[in-house]
XYZ file of C-alpha atoms in Angstrom:
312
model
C 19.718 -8.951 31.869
C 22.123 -8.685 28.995
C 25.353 -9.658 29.455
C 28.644 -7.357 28.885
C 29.206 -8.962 25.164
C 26.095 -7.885 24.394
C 26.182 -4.584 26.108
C 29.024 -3.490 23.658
C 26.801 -4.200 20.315
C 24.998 -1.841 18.365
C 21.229 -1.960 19.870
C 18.243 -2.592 18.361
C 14.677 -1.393 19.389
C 11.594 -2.827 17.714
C 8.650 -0.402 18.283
C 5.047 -2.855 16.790
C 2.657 -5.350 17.571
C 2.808 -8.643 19.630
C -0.099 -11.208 18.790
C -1.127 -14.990 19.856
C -1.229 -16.865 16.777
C -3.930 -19.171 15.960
C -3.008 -21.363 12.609
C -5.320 -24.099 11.690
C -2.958 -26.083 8.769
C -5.730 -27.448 6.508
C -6.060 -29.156 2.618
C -6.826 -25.800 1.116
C -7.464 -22.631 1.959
C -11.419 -21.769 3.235
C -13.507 -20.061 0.555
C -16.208 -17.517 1.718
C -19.051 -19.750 3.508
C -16.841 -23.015 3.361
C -15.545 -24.989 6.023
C -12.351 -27.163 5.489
C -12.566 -30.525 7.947
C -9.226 -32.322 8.440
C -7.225 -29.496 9.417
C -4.501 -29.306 12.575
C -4.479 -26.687 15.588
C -1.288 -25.080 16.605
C -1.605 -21.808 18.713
C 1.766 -19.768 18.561
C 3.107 -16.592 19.618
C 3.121 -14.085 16.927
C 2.775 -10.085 16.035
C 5.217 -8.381 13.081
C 7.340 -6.524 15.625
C 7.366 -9.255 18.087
C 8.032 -11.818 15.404
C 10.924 -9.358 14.101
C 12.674 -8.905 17.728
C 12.522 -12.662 18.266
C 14.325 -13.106 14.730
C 17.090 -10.521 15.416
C 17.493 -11.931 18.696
C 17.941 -15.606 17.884
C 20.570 -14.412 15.388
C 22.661 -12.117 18.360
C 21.082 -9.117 18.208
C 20.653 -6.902 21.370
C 16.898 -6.240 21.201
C 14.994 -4.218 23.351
C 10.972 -4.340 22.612
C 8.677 -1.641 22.713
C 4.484 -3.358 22.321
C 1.504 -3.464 24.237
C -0.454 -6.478 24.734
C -3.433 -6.832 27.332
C -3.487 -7.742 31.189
C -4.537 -11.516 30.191
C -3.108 -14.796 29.855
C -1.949 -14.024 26.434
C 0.102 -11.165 27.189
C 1.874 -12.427 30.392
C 2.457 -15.386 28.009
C 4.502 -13.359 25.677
C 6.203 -11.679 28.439
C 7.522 -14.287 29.526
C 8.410 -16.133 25.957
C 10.622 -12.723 25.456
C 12.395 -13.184 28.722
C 13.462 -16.410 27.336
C 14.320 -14.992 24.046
C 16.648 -12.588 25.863
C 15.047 -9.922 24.533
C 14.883 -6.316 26.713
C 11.235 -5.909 27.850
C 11.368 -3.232 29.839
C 9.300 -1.062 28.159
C 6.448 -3.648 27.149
C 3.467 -2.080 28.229
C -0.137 -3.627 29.270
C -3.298 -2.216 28.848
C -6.175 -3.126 31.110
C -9.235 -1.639 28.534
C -7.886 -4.160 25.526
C -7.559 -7.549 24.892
C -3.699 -9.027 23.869
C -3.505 -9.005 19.972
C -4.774 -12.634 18.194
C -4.348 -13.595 14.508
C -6.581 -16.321 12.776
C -4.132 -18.073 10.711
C -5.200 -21.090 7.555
C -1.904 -22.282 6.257
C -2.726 -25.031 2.990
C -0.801 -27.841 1.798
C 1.211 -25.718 -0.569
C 2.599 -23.168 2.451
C -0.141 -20.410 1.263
C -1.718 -18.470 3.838
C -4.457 -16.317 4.810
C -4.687 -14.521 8.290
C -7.254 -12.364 9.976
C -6.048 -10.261 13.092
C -7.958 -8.683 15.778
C -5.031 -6.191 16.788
C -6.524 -5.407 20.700
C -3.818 -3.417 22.847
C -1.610 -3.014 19.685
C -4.270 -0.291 18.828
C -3.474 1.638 21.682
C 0.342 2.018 21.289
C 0.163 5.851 21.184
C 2.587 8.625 20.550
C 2.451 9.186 23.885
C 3.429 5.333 24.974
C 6.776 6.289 23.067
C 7.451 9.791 24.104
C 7.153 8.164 27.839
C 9.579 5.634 25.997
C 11.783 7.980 24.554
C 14.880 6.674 26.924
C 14.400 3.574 24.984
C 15.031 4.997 21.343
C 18.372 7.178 23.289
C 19.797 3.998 23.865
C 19.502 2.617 20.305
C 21.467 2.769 17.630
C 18.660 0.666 15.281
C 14.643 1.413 14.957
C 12.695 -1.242 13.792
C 8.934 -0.722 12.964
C 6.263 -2.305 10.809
C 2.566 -1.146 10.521
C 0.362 -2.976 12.763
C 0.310 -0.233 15.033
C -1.736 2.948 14.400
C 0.136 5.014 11.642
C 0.382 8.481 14.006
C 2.669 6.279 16.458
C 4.863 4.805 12.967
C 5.006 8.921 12.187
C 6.253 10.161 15.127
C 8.295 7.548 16.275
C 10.119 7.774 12.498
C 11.001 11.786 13.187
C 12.048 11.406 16.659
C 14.459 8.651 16.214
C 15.617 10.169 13.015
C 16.328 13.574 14.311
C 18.232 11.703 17.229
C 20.499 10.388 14.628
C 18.629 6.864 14.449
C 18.663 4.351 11.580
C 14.810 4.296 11.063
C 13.516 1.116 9.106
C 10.386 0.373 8.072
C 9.202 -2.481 6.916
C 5.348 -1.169 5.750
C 3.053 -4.432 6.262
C 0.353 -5.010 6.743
C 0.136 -3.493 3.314
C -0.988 -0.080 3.880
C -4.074 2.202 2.311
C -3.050 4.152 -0.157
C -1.407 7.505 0.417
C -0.881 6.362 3.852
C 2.950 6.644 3.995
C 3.545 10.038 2.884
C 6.266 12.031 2.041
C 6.808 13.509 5.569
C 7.408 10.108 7.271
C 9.457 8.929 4.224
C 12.254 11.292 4.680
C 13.091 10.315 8.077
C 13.069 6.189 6.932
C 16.634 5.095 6.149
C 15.572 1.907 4.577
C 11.791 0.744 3.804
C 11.020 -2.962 3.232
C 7.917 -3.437 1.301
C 6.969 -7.032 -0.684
C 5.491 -6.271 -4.509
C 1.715 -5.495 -2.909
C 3.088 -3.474 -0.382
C 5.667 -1.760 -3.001
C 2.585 -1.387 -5.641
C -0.165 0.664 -3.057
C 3.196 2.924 -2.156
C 4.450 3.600 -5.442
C 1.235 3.500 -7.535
C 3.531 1.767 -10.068
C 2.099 -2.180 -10.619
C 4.996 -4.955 -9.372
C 4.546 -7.538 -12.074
C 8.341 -7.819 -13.167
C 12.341 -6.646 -12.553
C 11.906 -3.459 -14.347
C 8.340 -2.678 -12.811
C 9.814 -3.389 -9.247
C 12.906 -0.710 -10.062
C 10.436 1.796 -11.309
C 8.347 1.029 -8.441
C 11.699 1.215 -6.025
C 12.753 4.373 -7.659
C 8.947 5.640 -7.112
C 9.187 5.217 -3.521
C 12.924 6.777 -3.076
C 11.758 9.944 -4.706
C 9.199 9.990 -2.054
C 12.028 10.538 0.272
C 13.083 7.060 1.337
C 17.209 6.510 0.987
C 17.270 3.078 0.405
C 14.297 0.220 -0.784
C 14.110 -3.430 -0.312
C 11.563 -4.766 -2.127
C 11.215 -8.734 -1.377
C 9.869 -10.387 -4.269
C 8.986 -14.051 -2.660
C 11.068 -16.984 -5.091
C 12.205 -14.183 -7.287
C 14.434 -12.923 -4.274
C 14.629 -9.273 -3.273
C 15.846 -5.908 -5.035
C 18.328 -3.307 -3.208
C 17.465 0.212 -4.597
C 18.886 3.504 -3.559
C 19.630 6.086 -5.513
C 22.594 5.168 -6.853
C 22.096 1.421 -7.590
C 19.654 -1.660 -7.757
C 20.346 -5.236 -7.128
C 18.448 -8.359 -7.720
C 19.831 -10.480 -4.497
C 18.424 -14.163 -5.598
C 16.071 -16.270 -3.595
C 17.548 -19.459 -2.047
C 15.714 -22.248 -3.277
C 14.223 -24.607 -0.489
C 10.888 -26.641 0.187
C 8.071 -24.326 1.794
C 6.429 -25.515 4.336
C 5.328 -22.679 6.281
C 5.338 -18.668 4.747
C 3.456 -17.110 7.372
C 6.614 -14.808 8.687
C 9.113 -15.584 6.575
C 8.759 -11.587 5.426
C 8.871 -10.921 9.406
C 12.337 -12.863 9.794
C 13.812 -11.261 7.128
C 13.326 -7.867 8.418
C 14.774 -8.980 11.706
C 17.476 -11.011 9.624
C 18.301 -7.748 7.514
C 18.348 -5.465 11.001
C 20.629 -7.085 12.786
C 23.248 -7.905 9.763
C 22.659 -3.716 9.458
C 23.460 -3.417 13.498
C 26.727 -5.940 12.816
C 27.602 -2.579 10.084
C 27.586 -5.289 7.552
C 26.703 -3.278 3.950
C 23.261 -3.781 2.604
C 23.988 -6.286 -0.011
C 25.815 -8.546 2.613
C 22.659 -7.659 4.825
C 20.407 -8.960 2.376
C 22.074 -12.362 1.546
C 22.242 -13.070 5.172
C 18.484 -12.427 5.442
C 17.473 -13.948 2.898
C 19.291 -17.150 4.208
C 17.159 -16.816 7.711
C 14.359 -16.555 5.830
C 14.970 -19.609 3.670
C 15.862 -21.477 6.118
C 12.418 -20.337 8.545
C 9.858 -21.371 5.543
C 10.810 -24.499 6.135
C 9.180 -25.043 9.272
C 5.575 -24.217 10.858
C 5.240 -21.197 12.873
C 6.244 -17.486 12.973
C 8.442 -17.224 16.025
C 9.251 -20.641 16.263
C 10.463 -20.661 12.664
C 13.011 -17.974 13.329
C 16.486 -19.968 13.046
C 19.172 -19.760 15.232
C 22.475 -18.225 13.983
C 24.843 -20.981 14.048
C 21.827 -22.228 11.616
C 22.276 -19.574 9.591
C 26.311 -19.322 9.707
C 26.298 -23.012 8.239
C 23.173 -22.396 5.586
């Protein structure tokens, strides 16, 4: 239960995927048909949206979760690991026809990754999970979603919680096909986080450089988005909207880890948004949970804490 403090905050619901994480941390990254001896195990919990909720939640944020894993180990697991998060998980669902989400992670000795994910029950997050959820999004003030659930559940979650006066973000990973995010679902997405790949399949417009990530930006917001983050790794990340872009800069730190350091700064950026900080202030703050969450192994576990953060 959430305590009274936390009752009186603006609330954020993260509609996406909750995974077990597998990483194997090896000398280099496996090429096709090559296998890399010397490498260490760590099995973690993981997901985009799950990694996101944890990430708001360490930093104060009153999180409510919206997934579905599968009735197995894994997803009573992460059940539980929310619970102790503090996160709302009321309206975590578990589906007894698929597997809980897993992601093959290889992390190399430079903090490059690659990661394969078998997505299981996140597949079967339907429009109709969330329409039995819509009580959820009524008591929100904050949508959070990312795209490894199936796009028809991003699309109709994005105009219901928009035309119930929601703040709809969208942070569009893993990178989607193109045309995917069309012009229908962009109108009803307040703010859209893409990285340059991400920004690049959207926009059509190649992310090499500052003015090729405005044009890119500017691309995407006359697709019908109001505002654009694109995070450009060490470069740092550009605010777009239509009046204005910003190049917020990168906080410069010793990778050890980058597998959700894009994941914590959503969450980072969402709950500096729910605080009604303005999105440059938003940005800077997420960008220091991020810096700070490369820095250690993981993708939940990474996710700093926000007297961490306060003091970065």
């Amino acid at each position: 239960m959430k305590n009274n403090s936390q009752e009186n905050r603006k609330k954020i619901l993260v509609i996406g995927s909750s995974n077990t994480d597998m990483v194997i941390q090896s000398p280099h990254l496996p090429r096709p048909g090559e296998t890399v001896v010397g490498g260490t195990f760590f099995m973690n919990p993981g997901g985009k949206g799950a990694n996101q909720a944890v990430a708001a939640a360490r930093l104060g944020g009153s999180v409510r979760l919206i997934c579905k894993t599968g009735n197995d180990i894994f997803g009573h697991q992460s059940q539980q690991l929310f619970e102790e998060e503090d996160i709302d998980t009321s309206y975590i669902l578990s589906d007894n026809n698929f597997p809980s989400g897993v992601a093959l992670i290889f992390v190399d000795n430079k903090a490059e990754n690659c990661i394969a994910v078998a997505p299981g029950a996140n597949g079967s997050l339907s429009p109709v999970d969330i329409q039995a959820s819509e009580k959820a999004i009524d008591e929100s003030d904050v949508v959070l979603m990312q795209l490894e659930i199936p796009i028809e559940t991003v699309c109709f979650t994005a105009q219901l919680a928009s035309e119930k006066g929601k703040m709809v973000i969208l942070n569009p990973a893993p990178a989607p096909a193109p045309g995917v995010l069309t012009r229908e679902l962009l109108q009803h997405i307040y703010l859209i986080i893409p990285n340059e790949t991400e920004a690049e399949i959207i926009s059509g417009i190649s992310v090499n450089d500052y003015p090729s990530a405005v044009a890119a930006a500017r691309k995407i917001i006359g697709m019908g988005a109001n505002n654009v983050i694109i995070t450009l790794g060490s470069k740092g990340a550009l605010l777009c909207n239509a009046e204005s872009e910003e190049l917020i800069p990168a906080i410069p730190v010793k990778a050890v880890d980058t597998t959700a350091a894009g994941d914590c700064f959503c969450g980072a950026l969402t709950q500096a948004i729910a605080e009604g900080r303005a999105l440059i202030d938003a940005v800077k703050f997420a960008a220091k949970a991020a810096a700070i969450s490369v820095t250690r192994h993981g993708a939940q576990s990474s996710a700093p804490y926000r007297a961490e953060v306060d003091v970065f």
